[in-house]
CSV table of C-alpha atoms in Angstrom, one decimal:
chain,number,residue,atom,x,y,z
A,1468,ASN,CA,-64.1,-73.8,86.7
A,1469,GLY,CA,-62.2,-71.2,84.6
A,1470,ARG,CA,-64.6,-71.4,81.7
A,1471,ALA,CA,-66.4,-68.4,80.1
A,1472,PRO,CA,-68.5,-66.6,81.0
A,1473,TRP,CA,-67.8,-67.0,84.7
A,1474,ALA,CA,-64.0,-66.8,84.7
A,1475,GLY,CA,-64.1,-63.2,85.8
A,1476,LEU,CA,-65.8,-63.6,89.2
A,1477,ALA,CA,-63.8,-62.5,92.3
A,1478,GLY,CA,-64.9,-65.7,94.1
A,1479,ASP,CA,-67.4,-68.6,93.8
A,1480,ASN,CA,-69.2,-67.7,97.1
A,1481,VAL,CA,-71.5,-65.0,95.8
A,1482,MET,CA,-73.3,-62.9,98.4
A,1483,ALA,CA,-74.7,-60.0,96.4
A,1484,ALA,CA,-75.7,-59.1,92.8
A,1485,LEU,CA,-76.8,-55.9,91.2
A,1486,VAL,CA,-78.0,-55.2,87.7
A,1487,ALA,CA,-77.4,-51.5,86.7
A,1488,GLY,CA,-78.2,-50.8,83.1
A,1489,ASP,CA,-76.1,-53.1,80.9
A,1490,ARG,CA,-73.7,-53.9,83.8
A,1491,VAL,CA,-73.9,-56.7,86.3
A,1492,TRP,CA,-72.0,-56.2,89.6
A,1493,ILE,CA,-71.3,-59.3,91.7
A,1494,GLY,CA,-69.9,-59.4,95.2
A,1495,SER,CA,-68.1,-62.5,96.6
A,1496,THR,CA,-66.9,-63.3,100.0
A,1497,GLU,CA,-63.5,-64.6,101.1
A,1498,SER,CA,-63.6,-68.3,101.6
A,1499,THR,CA,-60.4,-69.9,100.2
A,1500,TRP,CA,-57.4,-69.6,102.5
A,1501,ASP,CA,-53.9,-69.7,100.9
A,1502,GLN,CA,-51.8,-71.1,103.7
A,1503,ALA,CA,-48.5,-70.4,101.9
A,1504,ALA,CA,-49.3,-66.8,101.3
A,1505,GLY,CA,-51.0,-66.3,104.6
A,1506,ARG,CA,-54.1,-64.7,103.1
A,1507,TYR,CA,-57.4,-65.4,101.3
A,1508,SER,CA,-57.0,-66.0,97.6
A,1509,ASP,CA,-60.6,-65.1,96.6
A,1510,GLY,CA,-63.3,-62.5,97.3
A,1511,GLY,CA,-64.1,-59.1,96.1
A,1512,LEU,CA,-66.2,-57.2,93.5
A,1513,ALA,CA,-66.6,-58.1,89.8
A,1514,VAL,CA,-68.4,-56.4,87.0
A,1515,PHE,CA,-69.6,-57.8,83.6
A,1516,ASP,CA,-70.8,-55.5,80.8
A,1517,GLY,CA,-71.9,-58.2,78.4
A,1518,GLU,CA,-68.5,-58.7,76.9
A,1519,SER,CA,-65.7,-58.4,79.5
A,1520,TRP,CA,-65.2,-59.0,83.2
A,1521,THR,CA,-63.1,-56.9,85.6
A,1522,ALA,CA,-62.5,-57.8,89.3
A,1523,ARG,CA,-61.8,-55.4,92.1
A,1524,THR,CA,-60.1,-56.6,95.3
A,1525,PRO,CA,-58.2,-54.8,98.1
A,1526,ALA,CA,-55.0,-55.7,96.5
A,1527,ASN,CA,-55.7,-54.3,93.0
A,1528,THR,CA,-57.6,-51.1,94.1
A,1529,GLY,CA,-54.8,-49.4,96.1
A,1530,GLY,CA,-55.0,-51.5,99.3
A,1531,PRO,CA,-57.7,-51.6,102.0
A,1532,ALA,CA,-57.0,-48.0,103.1
A,1533,LYS,CA,-57.5,-46.5,99.7
A,1534,GLY,CA,-59.7,-48.8,97.6
A,1535,LEU,CA,-62.0,-51.8,98.5
A,1536,GLY,CA,-61.7,-52.1,102.2
A,1537,SER,CA,-62.3,-55.9,102.5
A,1538,GLY,CA,-62.3,-58.8,100.2
A,1539,SER,CA,-65.7,-60.0,101.5
A,1540,VAL,CA,-68.4,-58.1,99.6
A,1541,SER,CA,-71.8,-58.8,101.2
A,1542,ALA,CA,-74.2,-56.1,99.9
A,1543,LEU,CA,-74.6,-53.9,96.8
A,1544,ALA,CA,-76.8,-50.9,95.9
A,1545,GLY,CA,-77.0,-48.4,93.2
A,1546,GLY,CA,-76.6,-44.8,94.5
A,1547,CYS,CA,-78.6,-41.7,93.7
A,1548,SER,CA,-76.1,-40.2,91.4
A,1549,GLY,CA,-74.6,-43.1,89.5
A,1550,GLU,CA,-72.2,-44.4,92.2
A,1551,LEU,CA,-72.1,-47.9,93.5
A,1552,TRP,CA,-72.4,-48.7,97.2
A,1553,VAL,CA,-70.4,-51.7,98.3
A,1554,GLY,CA,-71.0,-53.3,101.7
A,1555,THR,CA,-68.4,-55.6,103.2
A,1556,GLY,CA,-68.7,-58.2,105.9
A,1557,ASN,CA,-68.4,-61.9,106.5
A,1558,GLY,CA,-70.9,-63.8,108.6
A,1559,TRP,CA,-68.3,-66.5,109.2
A,1560,ASP,CA,-65.7,-64.4,110.9
A,1561,TYR,CA,-67.7,-61.1,111.5
A,1562,TRP,CA,-65.0,-59.0,109.9
A,1563,GLY,CA,-65.5,-56.3,107.4
A,1564,ALA,CA,-64.7,-52.7,106.5
A,1565,GLY,CA,-68.2,-51.1,106.4
A,1566,VAL,CA,-69.3,-49.5,103.2
A,1567,ASP,CA,-67.2,-48.3,100.3
A,1568,VAL,CA,-68.7,-46.0,97.7
A,1569,LEU,CA,-67.2,-46.5,94.2
A,1570,ARG,CA,-67.4,-44.0,91.3
A,1571,PRO,CA,-65.9,-45.6,88.2
A,1572,GLY,CA,-64.4,-43.6,85.5
A,1573,ALA,CA,-65.4,-43.5,81.8
A,1574,SER,CA,-64.6,-47.2,81.5
A,1575,VAL,CA,-65.9,-49.5,84.2
A,1576,HIS,CA,-62.9,-51.7,83.4
A,1577,ASP,CA,-60.3,-49.0,84.1
A,1578,ARG,CA,-59.6,-49.5,87.8
A,1579,ALA,CA,-57.0,-46.6,87.8
A,1580,ALA,CA,-59.9,-44.1,87.2
A,1581,ASP,CA,-61.9,-45.3,90.2
A,1582,THR,CA,-62.6,-43.0,93.2
A,1583,TRP,CA,-63.5,-44.5,96.5
A,1584,ALA,CA,-65.1,-43.2,99.7
A,1585,ARG,CA,-65.3,-45.1,103.0
A,1586,HIS,CA,-68.1,-45.2,105.6
A,1587,SER,CA,-67.3,-47.3,108.7
A,1588,TYR,CA,-68.1,-47.9,112.4
A,1589,PRO,CA,-68.9,-46.1,114.6
A,1590,ARG,CA,-70.7,-43.9,112.1
A,1591,LEU,CA,-72.2,-47.1,110.8
A,1592,ALA,CA,-73.8,-49.5,113.2
A,1593,SER,CA,-71.2,-52.1,112.3
A,1594,ASN,CA,-68.4,-52.9,109.9
A,1595,SER,CA,-70.1,-56.2,109.1
A,1596,THR,CA,-72.6,-55.1,106.5
A,1597,THR,CA,-75.7,-57.2,105.7
A,1598,GLY,CA,-77.8,-54.8,103.5
A,1599,ILE,CA,-77.9,-51.4,101.8
A,1600,ALA,CA,-81.0,-49.6,100.5
A,1601,MET,CA,-81.3,-46.2,98.9
A,1602,ASP,CA,-84.3,-43.8,99.3
A,1603,CYS,CA,-83.4,-41.2,96.8
A,1604,ASP,CA,-86.7,-39.4,97.1
A,1605,ALA,CA,-86.1,-38.8,100.8
A,1606,GLY,CA,-82.3,-38.3,100.3
A,1607,ARG,CA,-81.4,-41.2,102.6
A,1608,ALA,CA,-79.1,-44.2,102.5
A,1609,TRP,CA,-79.8,-47.1,104.9
A,1610,VAL,CA,-77.3,-49.7,106.0
A,1611,THR,CA,-77.8,-52.7,108.2
A,1612,GLY,CA,-75.2,-54.8,110.0
A,1613,GLU,CA,-74.6,-57.6,112.4
A,1614,HIS,CA,-72.1,-57.2,115.1
A,1615,HIS,CA,-68.4,-57.2,114.0
A,1616,VAL,CA,-65.3,-58.5,115.7
A,1617,THR,CA,-62.6,-56.0,116.3
A,1618,ARG,CA,-59.2,-57.3,115.1
A,1619,GLY,CA,-57.0,-58.2,118.1
A,1620,ASN,CA,-53.4,-57.5,118.7
A,1621,PRO,CA,-51.6,-59.0,115.7
A,1622,SER,CA,-48.4,-59.5,117.7
A,1623,THR,CA,-50.1,-61.7,120.3
A,1624,GLY,CA,-52.8,-63.3,118.1
A,1625,GLY,CA,-55.4,-62.3,120.6
A,1626,GLY,CA,-59.0,-61.8,119.4
A,1627,GLY,CA,-61.0,-58.7,119.6
A,1628,ASP,CA,-64.4,-57.7,121.0
A,1629,ARG,CA,-67.8,-58.3,119.6
A,1630,VAL,CA,-69.3,-54.8,119.0
A,1631,GLY,CA,-72.0,-52.9,117.2
A,1632,GLY,CA,-74.9,-54.0,115.0
A,1633,GLY,CA,-78.2,-52.6,114.0
A,1634,VAL,CA,-79.3,-49.9,111.5
A,1635,ALA,CA,-77.6,-46.7,110.2
A,1636,GLU,CA,-79.3,-43.9,108.3
A,1637,LEU,CA,-77.4,-41.4,106.2
A,1638,ASP,CA,-78.8,-37.9,105.3
A,1639,LEU,CA,-77.2,-37.6,101.9
A,1640,ALA,CA,-77.5,-33.8,101.9
A,1641,SER,CA,-75.7,-33.2,105.2
A,1642,GLY,CA,-73.6,-36.3,105.4
A,1643,THR,CA,-74.9,-37.0,108.9
A,1644,TRP,CA,-75.3,-40.6,110.1
A,1645,THR,CA,-77.9,-41.7,112.7
A,1646,ARG,CA,-77.6,-45.1,114.3
A,1647,HIS,CA,-80.6,-47.2,115.4
A,1648,GLY,CA,-79.8,-50.1,117.9
A,1649,LYS,CA,-81.2,-51.4,121.1
A,1650,ALA,CA,-81.1,-48.0,122.8
A,1651,GLU,CA,-83.3,-46.6,120.0
A,1652,GLY,CA,-85.8,-49.3,120.2
A,1653,PHE,CA,-84.6,-51.8,117.5
A,1654,ASP,CA,-85.8,-55.2,118.6
A,1655,SER,CA,-83.2,-57.9,118.1
A,1656,TYR,CA,-80.6,-59.8,120.0
A,1657,SER,CA,-78.3,-57.6,121.9
A,1658,ARG,CA,-75.8,-58.2,124.6
A,1659,ASP,CA,-72.9,-56.3,126.2
A,1660,TYR,CA,-71.3,-54.4,123.3
A,1661,ILE,CA,-73.5,-55.9,120.7
A,1662,THR,CA,-76.2,-53.3,120.0
A,1663,GLY,CA,-78.3,-55.2,117.6
A,1664,GLU,CA,-78.4,-57.8,114.8
A,1665,ALA,CA,-79.9,-56.5,111.6
A,1666,THR,CA,-79.8,-59.0,108.8
A,1667,SER,CA,-81.6,-57.4,105.8
A,1668,LEU,CA,-83.6,-54.3,104.8
A,1669,ALA,CA,-85.8,-52.8,102.1
A,1670,VAL,CA,-87.4,-49.4,101.5
A,1671,ALA,CA,-91.0,-49.5,100.5
A,1672,PRO,CA,-92.5,-47.1,97.9
A,1673,ASP,CA,-94.1,-45.0,100.7
A,1674,GLY,CA,-90.7,-44.6,102.3
A,1675,THR,CA,-91.3,-47.1,105.1
A,1676,VAL,CA,-88.0,-49.0,105.9
A,1677,TRP,CA,-88.4,-52.7,106.6
A,1678,VAL,CA,-85.6,-54.2,108.6
A,1679,GLY,CA,-85.0,-57.9,109.3
A,1680,GLY,CA,-83.5,-58.7,112.7
A,1681,TYR,CA,-82.1,-61.7,114.4
A,1682,GLY,CA,-83.9,-62.8,117.6
A,1683,THR,CA,-85.3,-60.4,120.2
A,1684,ARG,CA,-83.9,-58.4,123.0
A,1685,GLU,CA,-85.0,-61.2,125.4
A,1686,LEU,CA,-82.8,-63.8,123.5
A,1687,THR,CA,-79.9,-64.8,125.8
A,1688,THR,CA,-77.7,-66.8,123.4
């Protein structure tokens, strides 16, 4: 409603929140379509430090290729060396850009000092991220995703394919990703190019990774 203290959110449809020290990071998904501009007018990442808000969107972070890859932020996790892991995806249209890793500068409000790194499909199981969990003791990052829809030919307006989904595991030391889908025994709905539907995850103190899935491999619709 434009009133403090919530005027700094990137969007009202909040999908993720993370408290890191004296900062609160909040991810919102795209939901309001601006017909005149031909784009969504909301969605992205916002941070509050107790006094001020700063929002990050694809438009103000250097564009999707350089900064935040998608305006739909669906998952957040604190990294093992002070970085922020930002998962993007949208369960309404199944589009996203995977995971962006943000390292802010000295001031969290100075977007020009940010550095970004992108992880995306097919290294990830999907570009439509549903969860991120870090296991710093084991040197692992875990990312879950539902299938994503590849963008069709923009000149024809045709839709894309439904692909991917499942769990991806990153060895932080080597930078190597390993995917876990139906072929690796992950039990969830899968069909054709959809390799799994992982909806959430958490790492237990003993290192066990708990993954929430949608349906089973026997589910037909």
